[in-house]
XYZ file of C-alpha atoms in Angstrom:
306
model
C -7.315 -2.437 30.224
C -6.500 -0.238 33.253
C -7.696 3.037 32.787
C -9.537 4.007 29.357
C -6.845 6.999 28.007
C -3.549 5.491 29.509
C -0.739 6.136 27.289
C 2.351 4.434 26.907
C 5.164 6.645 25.457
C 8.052 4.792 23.402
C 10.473 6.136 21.103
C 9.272 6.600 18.124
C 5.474 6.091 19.086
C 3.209 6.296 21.755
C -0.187 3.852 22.390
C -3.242 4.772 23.502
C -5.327 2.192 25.020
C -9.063 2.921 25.021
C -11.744 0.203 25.909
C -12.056 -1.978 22.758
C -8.397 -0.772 20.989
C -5.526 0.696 21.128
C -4.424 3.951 19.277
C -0.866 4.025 18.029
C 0.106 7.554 17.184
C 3.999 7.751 15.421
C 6.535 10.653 15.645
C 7.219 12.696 12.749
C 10.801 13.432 13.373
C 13.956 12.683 11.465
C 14.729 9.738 12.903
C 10.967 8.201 12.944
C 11.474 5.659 10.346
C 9.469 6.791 6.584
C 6.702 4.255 7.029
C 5.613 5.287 10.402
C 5.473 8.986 8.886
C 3.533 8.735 6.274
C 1.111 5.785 8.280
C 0.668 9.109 11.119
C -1.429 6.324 13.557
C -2.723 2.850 13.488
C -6.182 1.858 15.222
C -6.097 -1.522 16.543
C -8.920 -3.408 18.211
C -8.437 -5.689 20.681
C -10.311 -8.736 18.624
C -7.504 -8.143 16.174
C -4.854 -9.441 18.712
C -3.316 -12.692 18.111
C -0.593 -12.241 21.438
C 1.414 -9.669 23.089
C 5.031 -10.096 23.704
C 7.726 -8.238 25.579
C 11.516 -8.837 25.213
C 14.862 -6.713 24.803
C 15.088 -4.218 22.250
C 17.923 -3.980 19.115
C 19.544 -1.919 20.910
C 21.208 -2.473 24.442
C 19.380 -0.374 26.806
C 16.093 -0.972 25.282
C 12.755 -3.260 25.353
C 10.403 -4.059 22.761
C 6.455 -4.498 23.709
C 5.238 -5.767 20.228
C 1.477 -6.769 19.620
C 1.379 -10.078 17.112
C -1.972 -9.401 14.445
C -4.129 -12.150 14.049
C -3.314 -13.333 10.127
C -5.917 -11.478 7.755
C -6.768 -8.912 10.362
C -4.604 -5.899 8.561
C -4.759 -5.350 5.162
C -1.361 -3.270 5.519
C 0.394 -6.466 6.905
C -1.334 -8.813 4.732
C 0.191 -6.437 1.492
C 3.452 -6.733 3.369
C 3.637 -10.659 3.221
C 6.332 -10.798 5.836
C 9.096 -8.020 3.979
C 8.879 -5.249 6.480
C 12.292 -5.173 8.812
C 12.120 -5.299 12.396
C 12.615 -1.416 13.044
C 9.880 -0.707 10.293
C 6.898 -2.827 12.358
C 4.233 -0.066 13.087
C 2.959 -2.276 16.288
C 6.329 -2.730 18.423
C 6.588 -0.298 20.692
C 10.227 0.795 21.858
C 11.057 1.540 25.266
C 13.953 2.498 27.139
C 14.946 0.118 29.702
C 14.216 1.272 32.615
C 10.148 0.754 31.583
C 9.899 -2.589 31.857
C 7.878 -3.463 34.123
C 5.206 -0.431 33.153
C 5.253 -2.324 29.804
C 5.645 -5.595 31.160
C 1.714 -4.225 33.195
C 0.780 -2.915 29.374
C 1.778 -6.945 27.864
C -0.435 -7.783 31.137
C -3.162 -6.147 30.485
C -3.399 -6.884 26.969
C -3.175 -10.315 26.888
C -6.083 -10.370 29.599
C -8.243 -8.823 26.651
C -7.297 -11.488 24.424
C -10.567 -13.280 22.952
C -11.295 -17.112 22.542
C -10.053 -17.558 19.075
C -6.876 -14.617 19.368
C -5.250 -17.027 17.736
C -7.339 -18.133 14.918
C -7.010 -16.271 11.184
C -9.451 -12.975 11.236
C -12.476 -13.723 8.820
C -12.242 -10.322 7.695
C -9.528 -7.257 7.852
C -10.536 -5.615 11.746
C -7.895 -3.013 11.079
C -8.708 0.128 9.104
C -6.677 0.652 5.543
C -5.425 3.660 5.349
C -7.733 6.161 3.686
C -7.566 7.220 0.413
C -6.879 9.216 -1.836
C -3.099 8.216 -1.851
C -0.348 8.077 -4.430
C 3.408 7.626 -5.079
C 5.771 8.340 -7.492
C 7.816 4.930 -8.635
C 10.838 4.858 -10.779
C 8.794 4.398 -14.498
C 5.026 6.248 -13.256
C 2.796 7.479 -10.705
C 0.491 5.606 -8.900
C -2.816 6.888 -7.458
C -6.271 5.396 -5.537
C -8.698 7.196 -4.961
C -10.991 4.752 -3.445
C -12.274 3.099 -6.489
C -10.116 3.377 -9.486
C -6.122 2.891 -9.404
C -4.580 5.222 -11.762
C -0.518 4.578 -13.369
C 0.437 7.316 -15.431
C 3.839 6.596 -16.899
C 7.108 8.897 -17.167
C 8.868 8.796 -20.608
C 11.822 8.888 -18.718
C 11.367 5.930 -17.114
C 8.878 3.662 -18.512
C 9.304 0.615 -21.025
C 8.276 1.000 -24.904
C 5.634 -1.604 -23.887
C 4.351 0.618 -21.519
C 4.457 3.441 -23.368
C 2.326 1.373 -26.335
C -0.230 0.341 -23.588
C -0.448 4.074 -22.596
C -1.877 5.588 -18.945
C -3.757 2.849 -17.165
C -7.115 2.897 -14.724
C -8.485 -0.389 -12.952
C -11.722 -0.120 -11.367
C -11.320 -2.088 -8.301
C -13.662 -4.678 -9.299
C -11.886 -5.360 -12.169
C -9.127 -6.715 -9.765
C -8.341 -10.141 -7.845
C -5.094 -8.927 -5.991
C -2.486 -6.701 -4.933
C 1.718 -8.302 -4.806
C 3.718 -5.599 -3.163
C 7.506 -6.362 -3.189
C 9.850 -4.309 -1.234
C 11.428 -1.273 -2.744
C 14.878 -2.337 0.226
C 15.408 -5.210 -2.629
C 15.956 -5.601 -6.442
C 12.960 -5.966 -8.193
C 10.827 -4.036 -6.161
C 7.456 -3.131 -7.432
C 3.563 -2.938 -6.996
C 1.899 -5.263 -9.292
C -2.440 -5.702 -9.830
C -3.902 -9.062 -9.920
C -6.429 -8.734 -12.598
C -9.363 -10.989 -13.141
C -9.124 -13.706 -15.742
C -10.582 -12.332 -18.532
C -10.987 -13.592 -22.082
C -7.822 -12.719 -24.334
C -5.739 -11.842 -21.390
C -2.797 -13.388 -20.849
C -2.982 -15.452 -17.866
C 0.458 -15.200 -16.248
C 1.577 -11.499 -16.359
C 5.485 -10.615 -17.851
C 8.306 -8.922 -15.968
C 7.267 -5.836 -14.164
C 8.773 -3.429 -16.085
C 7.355 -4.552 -18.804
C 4.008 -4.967 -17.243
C 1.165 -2.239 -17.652
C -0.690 -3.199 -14.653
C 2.698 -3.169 -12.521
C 4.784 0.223 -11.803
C 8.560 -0.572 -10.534
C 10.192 1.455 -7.809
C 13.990 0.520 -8.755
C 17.101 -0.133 -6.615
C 18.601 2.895 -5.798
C 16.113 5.009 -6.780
C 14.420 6.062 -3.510
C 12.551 3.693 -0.800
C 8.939 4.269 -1.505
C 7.119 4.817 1.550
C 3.817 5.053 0.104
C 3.539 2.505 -2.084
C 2.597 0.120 0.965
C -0.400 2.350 1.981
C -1.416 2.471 -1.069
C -0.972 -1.074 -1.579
C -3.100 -1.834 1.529
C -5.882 0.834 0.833
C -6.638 -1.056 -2.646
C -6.535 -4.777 -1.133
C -8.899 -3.761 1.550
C -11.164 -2.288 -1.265
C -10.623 -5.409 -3.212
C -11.815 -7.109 -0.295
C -14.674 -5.569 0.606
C -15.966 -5.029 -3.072
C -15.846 -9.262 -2.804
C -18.285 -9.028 0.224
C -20.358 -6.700 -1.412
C -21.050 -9.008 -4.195
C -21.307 -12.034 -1.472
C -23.441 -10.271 0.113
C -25.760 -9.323 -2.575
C -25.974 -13.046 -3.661
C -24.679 -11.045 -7.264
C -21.611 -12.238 -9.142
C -18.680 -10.215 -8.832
C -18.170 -7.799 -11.620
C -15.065 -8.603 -14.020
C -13.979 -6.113 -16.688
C -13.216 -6.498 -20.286
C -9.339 -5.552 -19.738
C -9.557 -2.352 -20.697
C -8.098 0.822 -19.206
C -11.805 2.462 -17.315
C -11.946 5.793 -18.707
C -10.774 8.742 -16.914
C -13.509 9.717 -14.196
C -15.893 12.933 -14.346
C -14.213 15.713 -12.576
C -10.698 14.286 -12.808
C -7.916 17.160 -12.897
C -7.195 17.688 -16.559
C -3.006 16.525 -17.462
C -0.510 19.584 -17.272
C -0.838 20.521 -21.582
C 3.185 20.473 -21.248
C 3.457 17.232 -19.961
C 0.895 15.929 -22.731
C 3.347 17.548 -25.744
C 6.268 15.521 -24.216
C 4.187 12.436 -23.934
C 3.448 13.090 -27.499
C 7.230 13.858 -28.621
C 7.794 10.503 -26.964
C 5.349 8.340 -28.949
C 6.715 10.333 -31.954
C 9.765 8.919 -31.120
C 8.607 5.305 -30.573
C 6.570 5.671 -33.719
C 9.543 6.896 -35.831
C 11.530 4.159 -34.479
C 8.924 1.720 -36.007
C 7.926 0.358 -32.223
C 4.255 2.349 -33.103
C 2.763 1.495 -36.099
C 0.984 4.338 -38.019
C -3.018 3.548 -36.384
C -1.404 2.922 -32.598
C 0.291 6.305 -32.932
C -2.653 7.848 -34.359
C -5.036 6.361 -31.193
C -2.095 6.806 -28.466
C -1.901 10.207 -29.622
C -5.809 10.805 -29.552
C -6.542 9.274 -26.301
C -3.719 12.055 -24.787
C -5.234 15.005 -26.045
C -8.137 13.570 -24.488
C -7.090 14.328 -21.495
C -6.539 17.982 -22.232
């Protein structure tokens, strides 16, 4: 890979090729798109390469080196599921024309690092997820990983009654099977957890909104750049909790369905947010969507968190 520390600067990004991977670093200007931003740099080793390909850019003046993943490599891509755009691909590199042939050397050299099986799926993800803790804010909650335990505290402005009845949610991440990310670009984005079957849960999930283990980001509403990090950072953990248990010859741990409760040390809720939460159920309650004992225990388990 010619020299170890050789970079290759495009618009938008620059690579870094180092002796077993390449470092992708992304701009943070206004025009970098939002993904690239918030991603800040990708590590990719070479084992993870499927092919390297070079042709013209988008736009006229330009060229495109791209490096094609080998399928289950990257847990980002693998949340994806084929929905990112072209311009929003955090491993084609953008050049202006008149590098070609210094990235046409780059596609060389790349594809003569290519191993045996570059085109067979990755046994495992080779790619980093990014690291937690991360969050978003959606159209009807927040979202939040921390490494072990997703977190989807609803807004009353935003979230369904049925939400609202299920209250805040936490899933330990061996309590989960899955991740389906669908594109906040398109109606009916959202981020949605794959539970484990367990007993007295129902086994095919409802409509996102009305979903507690799904937060919706809403057309118009704002792209959510985060919510694919995020999305990737808990299917890697998902993962890798799976090999664990493999690995321990143990079987993997399912939860009861429950919400886990809220972990030692957490930040305490804001008390005002809390008393609007609670105005809210007093309002669902007085509307005869509560009945008298949910109120009662929707009620206690928020000043619980004070």
């Amino acid at each position: 890979m010619g020299r170890m520390g050789d970079v290759l600067a495009g618009i938008h990004s620059a690579w870094e090729f180092d002796t077993d991977s390449v470092l992708i670093r992304f701009e943070r200007g206004i025009r970098t798109p939002k993904l690239f931003q918030v991603l800040r740099e990708r590590r990719v080793p070479y084992e993870a390469l499927a092919r390297v390909e070079l042709a013209p850019g988008v736009r006229r003046g330009t060229v495109a080196l791209r490096a094609v993943l080998r399928r289950g490599a990257d847990p980002l891509l693998d949340a994806a599921a084929g929905q990112l755009k072209t311009g929003c691909d955090p491993y084609r590199l953008v050049l202006p024309a008149d590098r070609e042939t210094l990235a046409d050397f780059y596609a060389t050299e790349l594809r003569g690092v290519l191993g045996a099986d570059a085109e067979l799926p990755a046994g495992r993800f080779l790619v980093r997820a990014p690291e937690p803790p991360l969050q978003f804010k959606a159209y009807d909650g927040k979202a939040a990983f921390d490494g072990g335990t997703v977190s989807f505290r609803w807004f009353w402005t935003g979230a369904s009654s049925a939400k609202w009845k299920a209250g805040d949610q936490f899933f330990d991440v061996a309590d989960l099977e899955d991740v389906e990310w669908r594109t906040p670009e398109v109606l009916g984005g959202h981020l949605r957890l794959i539970r484990r079957p367990a007993e007295g849960r129902e086994s095919r999930p409802g409509e996102p909104d009305q979903d507690p283990a799904a937060v919706v980001f809403g057309l118009g509403y704002g792209l959510v750049h985060e919510s694919l990090p995020l999305a990737a950072a808990v299917l890697a953990a998902i993962r890798a909790d799976r090999a664990t248990a493999r690995n321990a010859d143990a079987p993997v741990g399912g939860g009861a369905g429950g919400p886990s409760p809220r972990a030692p040390g957490a930040l305490r809720a804001d008390p005002a947010d809390i008393a609007e939460r609670i105005r809210h159920l007093g309002g669902l309650h007085e509307a005869g969507l509560l009945t008298d004992e949910e109120f009662s225990v929707k009620k206690a388990d928020l000043l619980a968190e004070l």
